[in-house]
Tab-separated table of N, CA and C in Angstrom:
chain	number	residue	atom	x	y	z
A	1	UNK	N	-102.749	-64.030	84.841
A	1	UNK	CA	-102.098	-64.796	85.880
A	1	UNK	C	-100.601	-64.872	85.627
A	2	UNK	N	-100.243	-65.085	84.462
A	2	UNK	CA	-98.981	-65.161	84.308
A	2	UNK	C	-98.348	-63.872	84.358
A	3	UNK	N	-98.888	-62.781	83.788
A	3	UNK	CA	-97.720	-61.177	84.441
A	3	UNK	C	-98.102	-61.175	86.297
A	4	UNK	N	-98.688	-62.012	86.525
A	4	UNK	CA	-98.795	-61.540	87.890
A	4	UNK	C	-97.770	-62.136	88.440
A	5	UNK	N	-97.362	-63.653	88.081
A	5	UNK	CA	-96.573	-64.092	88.804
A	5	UNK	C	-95.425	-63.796	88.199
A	6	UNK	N	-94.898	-63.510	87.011
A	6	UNK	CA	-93.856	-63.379	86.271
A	6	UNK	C	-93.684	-61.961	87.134
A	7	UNK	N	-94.294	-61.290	87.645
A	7	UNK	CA	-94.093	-59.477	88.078
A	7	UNK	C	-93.453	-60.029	89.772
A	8	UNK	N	-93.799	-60.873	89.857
A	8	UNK	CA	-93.582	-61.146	92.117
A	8	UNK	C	-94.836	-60.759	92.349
A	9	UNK	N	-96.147	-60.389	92.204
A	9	UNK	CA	-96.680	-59.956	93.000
A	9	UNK	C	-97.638	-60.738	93.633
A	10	UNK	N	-97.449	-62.037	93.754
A	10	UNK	CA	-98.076	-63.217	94.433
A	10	UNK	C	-97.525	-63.364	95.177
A	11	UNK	N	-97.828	-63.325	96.803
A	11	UNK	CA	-97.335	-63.845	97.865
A	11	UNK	C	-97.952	-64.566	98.668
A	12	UNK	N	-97.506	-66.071	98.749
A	12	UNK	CA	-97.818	-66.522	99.319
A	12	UNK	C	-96.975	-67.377	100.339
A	13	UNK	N	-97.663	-68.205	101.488
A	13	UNK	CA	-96.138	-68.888	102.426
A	13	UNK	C	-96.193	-70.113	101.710
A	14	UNK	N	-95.161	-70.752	102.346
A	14	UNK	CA	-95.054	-72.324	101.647
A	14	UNK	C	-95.044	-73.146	102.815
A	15	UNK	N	-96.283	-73.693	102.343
A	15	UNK	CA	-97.213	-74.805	103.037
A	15	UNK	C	-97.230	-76.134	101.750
A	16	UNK	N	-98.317	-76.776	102.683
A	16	UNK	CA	-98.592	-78.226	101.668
A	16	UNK	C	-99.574	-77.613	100.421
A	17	UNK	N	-100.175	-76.773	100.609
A	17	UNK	CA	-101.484	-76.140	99.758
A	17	UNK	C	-100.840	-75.772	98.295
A	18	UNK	N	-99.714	-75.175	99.193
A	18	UNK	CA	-99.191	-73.562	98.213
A	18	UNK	C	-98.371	-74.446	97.028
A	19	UNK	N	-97.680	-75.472	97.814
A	19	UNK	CA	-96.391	-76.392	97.173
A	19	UNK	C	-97.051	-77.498	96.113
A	20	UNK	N	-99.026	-77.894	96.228
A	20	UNK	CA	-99.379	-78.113	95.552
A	20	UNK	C	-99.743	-77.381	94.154
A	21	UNK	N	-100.382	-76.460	94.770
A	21	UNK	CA	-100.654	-75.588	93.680
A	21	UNK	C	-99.531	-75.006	92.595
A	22	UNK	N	-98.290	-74.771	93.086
A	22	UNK	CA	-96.914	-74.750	92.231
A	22	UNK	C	-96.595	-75.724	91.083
A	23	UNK	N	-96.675	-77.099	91.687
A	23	UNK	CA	-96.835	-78.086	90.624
A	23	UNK	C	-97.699	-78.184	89.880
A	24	UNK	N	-99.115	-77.426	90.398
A	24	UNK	CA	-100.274	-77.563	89.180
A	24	UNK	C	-99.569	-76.493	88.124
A	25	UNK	N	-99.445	-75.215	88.295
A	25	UNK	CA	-99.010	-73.950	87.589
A	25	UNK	C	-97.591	-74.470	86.613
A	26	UNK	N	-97.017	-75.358	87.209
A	26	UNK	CA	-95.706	-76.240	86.134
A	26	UNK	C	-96.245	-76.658	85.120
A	27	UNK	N	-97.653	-77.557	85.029
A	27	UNK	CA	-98.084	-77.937	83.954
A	27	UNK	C	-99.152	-77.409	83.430
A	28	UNK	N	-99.354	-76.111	84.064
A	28	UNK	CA	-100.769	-75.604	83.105
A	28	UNK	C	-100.675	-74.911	81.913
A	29	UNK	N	-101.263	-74.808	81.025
A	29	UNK	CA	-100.939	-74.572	80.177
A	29	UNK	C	-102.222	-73.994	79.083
A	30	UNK	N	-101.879	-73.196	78.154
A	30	UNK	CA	-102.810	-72.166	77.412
A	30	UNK	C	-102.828	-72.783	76.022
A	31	UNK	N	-103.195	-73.564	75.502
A	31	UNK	CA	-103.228	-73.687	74.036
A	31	UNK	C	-104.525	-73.303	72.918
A	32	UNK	N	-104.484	-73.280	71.814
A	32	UNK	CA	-105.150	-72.160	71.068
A	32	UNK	C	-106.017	-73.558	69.859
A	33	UNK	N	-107.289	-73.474	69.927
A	33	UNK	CA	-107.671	-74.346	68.995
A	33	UNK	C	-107.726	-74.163	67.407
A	34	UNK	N	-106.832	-74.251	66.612
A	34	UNK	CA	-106.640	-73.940	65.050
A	34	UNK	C	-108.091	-73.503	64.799
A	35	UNK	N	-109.042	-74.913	64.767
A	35	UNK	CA	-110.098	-74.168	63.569
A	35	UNK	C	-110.698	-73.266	64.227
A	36	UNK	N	-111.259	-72.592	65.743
A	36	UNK	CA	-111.914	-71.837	66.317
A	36	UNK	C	-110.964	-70.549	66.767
A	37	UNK	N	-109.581	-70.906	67.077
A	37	UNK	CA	-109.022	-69.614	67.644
A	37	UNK	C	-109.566	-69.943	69.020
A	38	UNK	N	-110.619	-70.175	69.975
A	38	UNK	CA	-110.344	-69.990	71.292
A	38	UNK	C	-109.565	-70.454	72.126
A	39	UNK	N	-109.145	-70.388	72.837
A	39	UNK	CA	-108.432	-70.612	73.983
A	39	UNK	C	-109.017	-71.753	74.886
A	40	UNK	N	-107.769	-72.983	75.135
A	40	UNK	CA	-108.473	-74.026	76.593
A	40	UNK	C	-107.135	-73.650	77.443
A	41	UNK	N	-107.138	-73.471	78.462
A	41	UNK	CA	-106.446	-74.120	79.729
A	41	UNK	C	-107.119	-75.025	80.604
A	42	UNK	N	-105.577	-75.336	80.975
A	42	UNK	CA	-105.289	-76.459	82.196
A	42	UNK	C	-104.380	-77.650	82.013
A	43	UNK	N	-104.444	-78.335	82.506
A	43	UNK	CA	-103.431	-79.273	82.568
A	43	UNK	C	-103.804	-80.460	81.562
A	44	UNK	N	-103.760	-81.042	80.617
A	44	UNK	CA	-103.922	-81.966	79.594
A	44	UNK	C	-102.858	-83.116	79.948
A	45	UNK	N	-101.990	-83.474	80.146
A	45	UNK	CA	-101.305	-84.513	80.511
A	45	UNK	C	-102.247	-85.779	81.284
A	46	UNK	N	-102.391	-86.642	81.166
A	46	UNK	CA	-103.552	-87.335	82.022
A	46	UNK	C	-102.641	-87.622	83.639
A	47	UNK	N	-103.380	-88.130	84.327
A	47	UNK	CA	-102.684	-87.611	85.473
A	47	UNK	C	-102.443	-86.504	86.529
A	48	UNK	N	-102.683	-85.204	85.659
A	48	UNK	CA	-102.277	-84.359	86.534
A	48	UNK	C	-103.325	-83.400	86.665
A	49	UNK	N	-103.531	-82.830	87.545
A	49	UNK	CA	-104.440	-81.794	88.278
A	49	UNK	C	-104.291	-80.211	88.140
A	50	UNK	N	-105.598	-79.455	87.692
A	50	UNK	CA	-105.120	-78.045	87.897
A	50	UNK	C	-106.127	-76.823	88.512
A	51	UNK	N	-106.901	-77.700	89.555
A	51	UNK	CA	-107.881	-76.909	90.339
A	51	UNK	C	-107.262	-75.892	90.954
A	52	UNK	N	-106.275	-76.036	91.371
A	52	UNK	CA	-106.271	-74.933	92.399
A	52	UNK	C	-105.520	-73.887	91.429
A	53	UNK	N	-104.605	-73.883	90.309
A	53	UNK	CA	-104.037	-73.197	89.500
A	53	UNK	C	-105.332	-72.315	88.846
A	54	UNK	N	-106.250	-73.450	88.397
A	54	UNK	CA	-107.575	-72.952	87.891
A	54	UNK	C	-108.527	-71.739	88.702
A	55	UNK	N	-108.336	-72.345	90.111
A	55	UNK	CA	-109.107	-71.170	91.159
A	55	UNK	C	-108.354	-69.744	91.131
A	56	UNK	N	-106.834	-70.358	91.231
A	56	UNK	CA	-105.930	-68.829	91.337
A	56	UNK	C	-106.350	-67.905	90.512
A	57	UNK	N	-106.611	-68.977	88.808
A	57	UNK	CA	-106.401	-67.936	87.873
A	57	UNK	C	-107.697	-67.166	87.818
A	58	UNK	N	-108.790	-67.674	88.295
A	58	UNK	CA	-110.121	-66.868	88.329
A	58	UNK	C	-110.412	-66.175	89.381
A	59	UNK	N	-109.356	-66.182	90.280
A	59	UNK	CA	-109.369	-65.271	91.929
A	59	UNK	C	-108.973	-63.466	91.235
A	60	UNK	N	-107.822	-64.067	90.123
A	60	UNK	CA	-107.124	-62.839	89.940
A	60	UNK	C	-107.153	-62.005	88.670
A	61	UNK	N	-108.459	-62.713	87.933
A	61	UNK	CA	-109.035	-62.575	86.351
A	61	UNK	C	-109.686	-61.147	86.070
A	62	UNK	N	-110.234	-60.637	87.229
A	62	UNK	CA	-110.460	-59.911	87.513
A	62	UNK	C	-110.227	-58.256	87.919
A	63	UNK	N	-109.074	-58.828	88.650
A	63	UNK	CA	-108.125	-57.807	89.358
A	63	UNK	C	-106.662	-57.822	89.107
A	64	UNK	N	-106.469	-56.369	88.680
A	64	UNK	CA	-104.991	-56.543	88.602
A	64	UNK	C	-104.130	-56.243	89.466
A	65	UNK	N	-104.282	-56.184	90.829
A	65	UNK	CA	-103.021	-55.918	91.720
A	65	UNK	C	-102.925	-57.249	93.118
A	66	UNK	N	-102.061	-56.713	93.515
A	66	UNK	CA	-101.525	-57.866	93.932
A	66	UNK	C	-102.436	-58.960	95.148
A	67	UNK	N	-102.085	-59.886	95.160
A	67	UNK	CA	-102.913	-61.294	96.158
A	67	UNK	C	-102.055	-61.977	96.890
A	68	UNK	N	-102.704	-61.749	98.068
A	68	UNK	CA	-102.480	-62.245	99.327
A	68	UNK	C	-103.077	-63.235	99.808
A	69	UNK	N	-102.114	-64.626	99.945
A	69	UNK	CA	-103.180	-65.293	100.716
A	69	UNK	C	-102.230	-66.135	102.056
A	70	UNK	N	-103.507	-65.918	102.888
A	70	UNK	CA	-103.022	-66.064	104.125
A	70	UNK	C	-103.918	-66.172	104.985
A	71	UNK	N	-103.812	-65.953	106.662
A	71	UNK	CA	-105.150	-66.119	107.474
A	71	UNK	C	-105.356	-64.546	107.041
A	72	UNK	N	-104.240	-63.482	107.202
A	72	UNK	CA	-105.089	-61.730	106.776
A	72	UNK	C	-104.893	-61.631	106.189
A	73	UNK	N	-105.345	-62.148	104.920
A	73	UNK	CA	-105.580	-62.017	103.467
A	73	UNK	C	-107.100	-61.230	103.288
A	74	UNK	N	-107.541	-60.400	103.175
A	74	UNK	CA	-109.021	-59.892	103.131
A	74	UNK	C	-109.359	-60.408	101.491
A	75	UNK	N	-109.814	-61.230	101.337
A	75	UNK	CA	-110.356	-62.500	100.551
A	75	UNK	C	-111.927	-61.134	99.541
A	76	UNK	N	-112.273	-60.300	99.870
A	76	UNK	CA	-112.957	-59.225	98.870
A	76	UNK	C	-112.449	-58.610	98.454
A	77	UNK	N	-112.663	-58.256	97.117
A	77	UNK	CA	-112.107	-57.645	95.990
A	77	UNK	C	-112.579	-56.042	96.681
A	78	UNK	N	-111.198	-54.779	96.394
A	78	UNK	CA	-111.888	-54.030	96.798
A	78	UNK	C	-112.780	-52.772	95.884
A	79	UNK	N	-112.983	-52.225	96.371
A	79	UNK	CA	-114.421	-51.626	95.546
A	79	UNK	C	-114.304	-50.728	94.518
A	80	UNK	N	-114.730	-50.897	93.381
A	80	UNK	CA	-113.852	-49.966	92.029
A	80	UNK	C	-114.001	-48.952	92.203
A	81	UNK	N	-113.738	-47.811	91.989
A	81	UNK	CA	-113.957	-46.046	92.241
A	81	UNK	C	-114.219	-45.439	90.568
């Protein structure tokens, strides 16, 4: 998620949705648990929210090129070759 957006290749318009989800992505965050080594994200601050940062990042976990969202956004992944 992060080379995606660090690259531009997220486009989206700016609405109330989009302008939420921005503020979630401000505080999300990747930290690493010492004794296990795995990985948690999301937002840890109490207070703050990171569903929709959370949805993005599993929309695009998958796929590496670029996401569109919009009303013609074609919302299926397309088909591997």
């Amino acid at each position: 998620l992060q080379a995606i957006l660090q690259s531009g290749r997220l486009h989206a318009p700016r609405d109330p949705l989009m302008e939420a989800m921005i503020a979630e992505l401000k505080t999300y965050e990747i930290r690493i648990k010492p004794d296990t080594g795995h990985e948690q994200t999301g937002a840890f601050q109490v207070g703050t929210h990171d569903d929709l940062a959370t949805a993005l990042a599993l929309a695009v976990s998958s796929e590496h090129q670029s996401v569109t969202y919009g009303p013609d956004a074609n919302l299926l992944p397309s088909p591997r070759m």
